[in-house]
Short mmCIF file of C-alpha atoms in Angstrom, two decimals:
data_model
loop_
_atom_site.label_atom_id
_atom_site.label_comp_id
_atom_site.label_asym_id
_atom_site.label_seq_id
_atom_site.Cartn_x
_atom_site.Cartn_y
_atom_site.Cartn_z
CA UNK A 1 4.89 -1.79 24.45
CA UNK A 2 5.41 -3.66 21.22
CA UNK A 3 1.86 -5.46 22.36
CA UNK A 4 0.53 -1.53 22.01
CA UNK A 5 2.51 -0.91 18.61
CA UNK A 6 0.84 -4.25 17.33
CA UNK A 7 -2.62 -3.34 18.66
CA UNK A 8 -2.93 -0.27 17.05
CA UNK A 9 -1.43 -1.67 13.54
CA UNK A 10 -4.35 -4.19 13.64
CA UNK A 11 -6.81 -1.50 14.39
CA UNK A 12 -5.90 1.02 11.53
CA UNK A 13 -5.68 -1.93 9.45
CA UNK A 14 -9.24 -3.44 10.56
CA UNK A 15 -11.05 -0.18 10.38
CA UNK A 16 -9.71 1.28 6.70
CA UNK A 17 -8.67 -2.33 4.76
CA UNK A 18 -10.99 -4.71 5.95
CA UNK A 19 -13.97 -2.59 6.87
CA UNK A 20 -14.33 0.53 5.20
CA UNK A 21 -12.69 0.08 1.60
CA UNK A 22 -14.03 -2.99 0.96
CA UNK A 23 -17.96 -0.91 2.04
CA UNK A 24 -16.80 1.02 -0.45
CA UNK A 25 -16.25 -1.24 -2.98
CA UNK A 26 -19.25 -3.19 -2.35
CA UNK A 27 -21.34 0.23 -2.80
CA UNK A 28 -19.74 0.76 -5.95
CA UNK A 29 -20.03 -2.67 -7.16
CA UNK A 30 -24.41 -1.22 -6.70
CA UNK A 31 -23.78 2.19 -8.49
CA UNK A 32 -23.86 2.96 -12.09
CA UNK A 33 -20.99 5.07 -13.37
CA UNK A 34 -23.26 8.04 -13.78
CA UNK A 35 -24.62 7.28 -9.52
CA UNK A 36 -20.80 7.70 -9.11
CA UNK A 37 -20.64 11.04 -10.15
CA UNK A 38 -23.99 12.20 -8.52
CA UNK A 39 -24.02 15.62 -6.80
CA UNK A 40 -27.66 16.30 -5.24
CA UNK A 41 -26.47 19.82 -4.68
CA UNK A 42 -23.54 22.37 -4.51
CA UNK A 43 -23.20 21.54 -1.52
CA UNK A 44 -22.39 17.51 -1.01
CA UNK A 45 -19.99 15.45 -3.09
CA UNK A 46 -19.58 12.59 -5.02
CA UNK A 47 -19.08 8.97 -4.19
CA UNK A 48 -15.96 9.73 -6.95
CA UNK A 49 -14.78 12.80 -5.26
CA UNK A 50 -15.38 11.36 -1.57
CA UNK A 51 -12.86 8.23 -2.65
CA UNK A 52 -10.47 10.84 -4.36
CA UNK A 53 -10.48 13.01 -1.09
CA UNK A 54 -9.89 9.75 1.17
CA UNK A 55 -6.82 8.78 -0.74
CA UNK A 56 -4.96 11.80 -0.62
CA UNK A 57 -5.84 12.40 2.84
CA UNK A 58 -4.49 9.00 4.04
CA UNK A 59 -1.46 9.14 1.64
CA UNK A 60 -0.91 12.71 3.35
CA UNK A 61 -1.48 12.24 6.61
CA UNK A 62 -0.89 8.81 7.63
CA UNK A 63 1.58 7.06 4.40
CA UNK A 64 3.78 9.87 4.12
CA UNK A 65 4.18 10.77 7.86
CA UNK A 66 4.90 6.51 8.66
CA UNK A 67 7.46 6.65 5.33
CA UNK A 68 9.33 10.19 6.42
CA UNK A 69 8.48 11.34 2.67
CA UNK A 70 7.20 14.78 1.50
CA UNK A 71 3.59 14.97 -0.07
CA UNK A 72 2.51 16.86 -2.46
CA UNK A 73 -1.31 17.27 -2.47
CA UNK A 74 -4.41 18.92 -4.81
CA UNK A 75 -7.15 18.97 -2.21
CA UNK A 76 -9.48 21.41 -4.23
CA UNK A 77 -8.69 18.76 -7.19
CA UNK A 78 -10.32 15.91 -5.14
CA UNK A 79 -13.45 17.64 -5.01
CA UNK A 80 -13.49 18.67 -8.42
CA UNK A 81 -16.37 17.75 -10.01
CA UNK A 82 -14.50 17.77 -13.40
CA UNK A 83 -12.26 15.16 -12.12
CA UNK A 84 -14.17 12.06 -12.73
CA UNK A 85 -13.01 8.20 -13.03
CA UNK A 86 -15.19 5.50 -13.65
CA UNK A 87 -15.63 2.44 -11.25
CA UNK A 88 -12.42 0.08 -12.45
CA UNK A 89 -10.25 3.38 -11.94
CA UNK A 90 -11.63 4.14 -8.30
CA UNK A 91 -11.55 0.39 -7.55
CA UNK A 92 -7.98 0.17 -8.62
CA UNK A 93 -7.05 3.11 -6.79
CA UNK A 94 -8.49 1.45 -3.06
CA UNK A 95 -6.86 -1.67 -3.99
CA UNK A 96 -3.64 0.21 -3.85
CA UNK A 97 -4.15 2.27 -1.33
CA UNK A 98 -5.79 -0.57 0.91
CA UNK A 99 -2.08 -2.10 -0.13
CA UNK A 100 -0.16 0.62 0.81
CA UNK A 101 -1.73 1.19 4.45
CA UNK A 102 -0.46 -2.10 5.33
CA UNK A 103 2.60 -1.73 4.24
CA UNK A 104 2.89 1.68 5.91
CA UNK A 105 1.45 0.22 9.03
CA UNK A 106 4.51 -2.00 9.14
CA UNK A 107 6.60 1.18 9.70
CA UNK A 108 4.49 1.80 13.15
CA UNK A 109 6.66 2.53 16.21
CA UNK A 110 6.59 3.85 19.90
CA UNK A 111 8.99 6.76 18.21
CA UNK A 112 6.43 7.64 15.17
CA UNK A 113 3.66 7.32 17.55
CA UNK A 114 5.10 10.01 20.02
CA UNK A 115 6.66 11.97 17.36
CA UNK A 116 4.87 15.97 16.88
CA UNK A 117 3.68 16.41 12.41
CA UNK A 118 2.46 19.10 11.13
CA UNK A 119 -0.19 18.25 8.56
CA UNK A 120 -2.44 20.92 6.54
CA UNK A 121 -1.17 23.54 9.56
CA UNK A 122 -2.16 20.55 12.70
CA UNK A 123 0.28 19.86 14.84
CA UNK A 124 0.06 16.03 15.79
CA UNK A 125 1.07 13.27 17.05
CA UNK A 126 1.63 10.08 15.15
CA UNK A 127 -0.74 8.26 17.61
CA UNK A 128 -3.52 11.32 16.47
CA UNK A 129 -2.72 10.73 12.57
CA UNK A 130 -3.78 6.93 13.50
CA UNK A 131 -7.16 8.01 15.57
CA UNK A 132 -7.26 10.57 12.66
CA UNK A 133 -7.46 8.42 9.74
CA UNK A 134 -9.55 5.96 11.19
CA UNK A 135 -12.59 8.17 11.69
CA UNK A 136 -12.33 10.21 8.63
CA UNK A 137 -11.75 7.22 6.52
CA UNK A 138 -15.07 5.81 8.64
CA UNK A 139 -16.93 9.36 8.52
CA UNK A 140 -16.64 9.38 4.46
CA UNK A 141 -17.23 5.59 4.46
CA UNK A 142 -21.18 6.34 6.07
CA UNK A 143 -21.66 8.95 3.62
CA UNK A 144 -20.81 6.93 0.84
CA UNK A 145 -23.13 4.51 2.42
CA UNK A 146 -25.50 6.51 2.42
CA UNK A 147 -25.38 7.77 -0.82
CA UNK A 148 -25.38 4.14 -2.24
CA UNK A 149 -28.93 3.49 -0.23
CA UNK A 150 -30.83 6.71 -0.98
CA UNK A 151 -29.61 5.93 -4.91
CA UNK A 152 -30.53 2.32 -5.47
CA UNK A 153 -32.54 1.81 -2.28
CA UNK A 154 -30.45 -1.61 -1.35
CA UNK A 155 -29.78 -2.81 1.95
CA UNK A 156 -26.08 -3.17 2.16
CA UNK A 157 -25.97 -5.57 4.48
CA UNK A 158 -22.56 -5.00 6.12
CA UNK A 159 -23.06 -7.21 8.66
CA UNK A 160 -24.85 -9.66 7.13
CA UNK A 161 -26.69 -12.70 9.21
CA UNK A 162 -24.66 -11.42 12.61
CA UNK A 163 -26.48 -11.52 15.78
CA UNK A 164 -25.86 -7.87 17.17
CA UNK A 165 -27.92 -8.00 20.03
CA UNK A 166 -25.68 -10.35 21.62
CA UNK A 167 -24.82 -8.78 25.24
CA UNK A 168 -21.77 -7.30 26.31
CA UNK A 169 -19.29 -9.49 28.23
CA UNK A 170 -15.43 -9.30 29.02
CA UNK A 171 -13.22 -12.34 26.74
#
């Protein structure tokens, strides 16, 4: 079981602090602080407001929930389009919150993972807050992505020189 607990630690961490935030960073790193705060309609959002929304839905659902804390959150401010930072304030904010997922991840157990939330009116289960996390973090990672490539036309080059058409084999 513990081999489970750690499995699962290692995969949140993998997928949100050493995948997607440091995509993130990398696309920001391309953008110019008015790209950041690009809207192409009513419709979409910012790279700003996209990181804002990721960071209070990870504190929410997956920080608080692992520390047994309350959280107080301002969705509708996330996607405010009023609510701007520049690129040192959103970079500061995923270094801390890259630092605080691991430290929450630490908290992972069999009991949080079984244990029934309810977040924004869900009922879940720690193990679905995990799953949860992952893919939004990932979902909003793509459409930053995106945004980054249709504004600057770069390659970002994520996986750099790796061989992906290497064929599938059990290690």
């Amino acid at each position: 079981m513990q081999a489970l607990i750690r499995n699962i630690r290692e995969e949140v961490i993998l997928r949100i602090c050493d995948e997607s935030i440091p995509r993130i960073l990398k696309c920001l790193n391309k953008l110019t602080e008015d790209q950041i705060q690009y809207n192409s309609n009513n419709n979409t959002n910012a790279v700003n407001n996209l990181i804002l929304h990721l960071e209070g839905n990870v504190r929410q659902w997956l920080i608080a929930s692992l520390n047994g804390q309350p959280f107080e959150r301002s969705r509708p401010e996330e996607f405010n389009r009023q609510n701007q930072l520049n690129t040192q304030e959103l970079t500061r904010l995923l270094i801390n919150l890259e630092k605080d997922v691991r430290n929450a991840c630490e908290e992972l157990t069999v009991s949080y993972l079984l244990t029934k939330f309810s977040i924004q009116g869900f009922t879940e289960t720690g193990f679905s807050i995990c799953v949860h996390v992952v893919e939004h973090f990932s979902y909003h990672t793509g459409q930053i992505t995106l945004i980054t490539k249709q504004l600057t036309d770069q390659d970002m080059a994520y996986y750099g020189n790796l061989n992906l058409n290497i064929q599938n084999q059990q290690v």
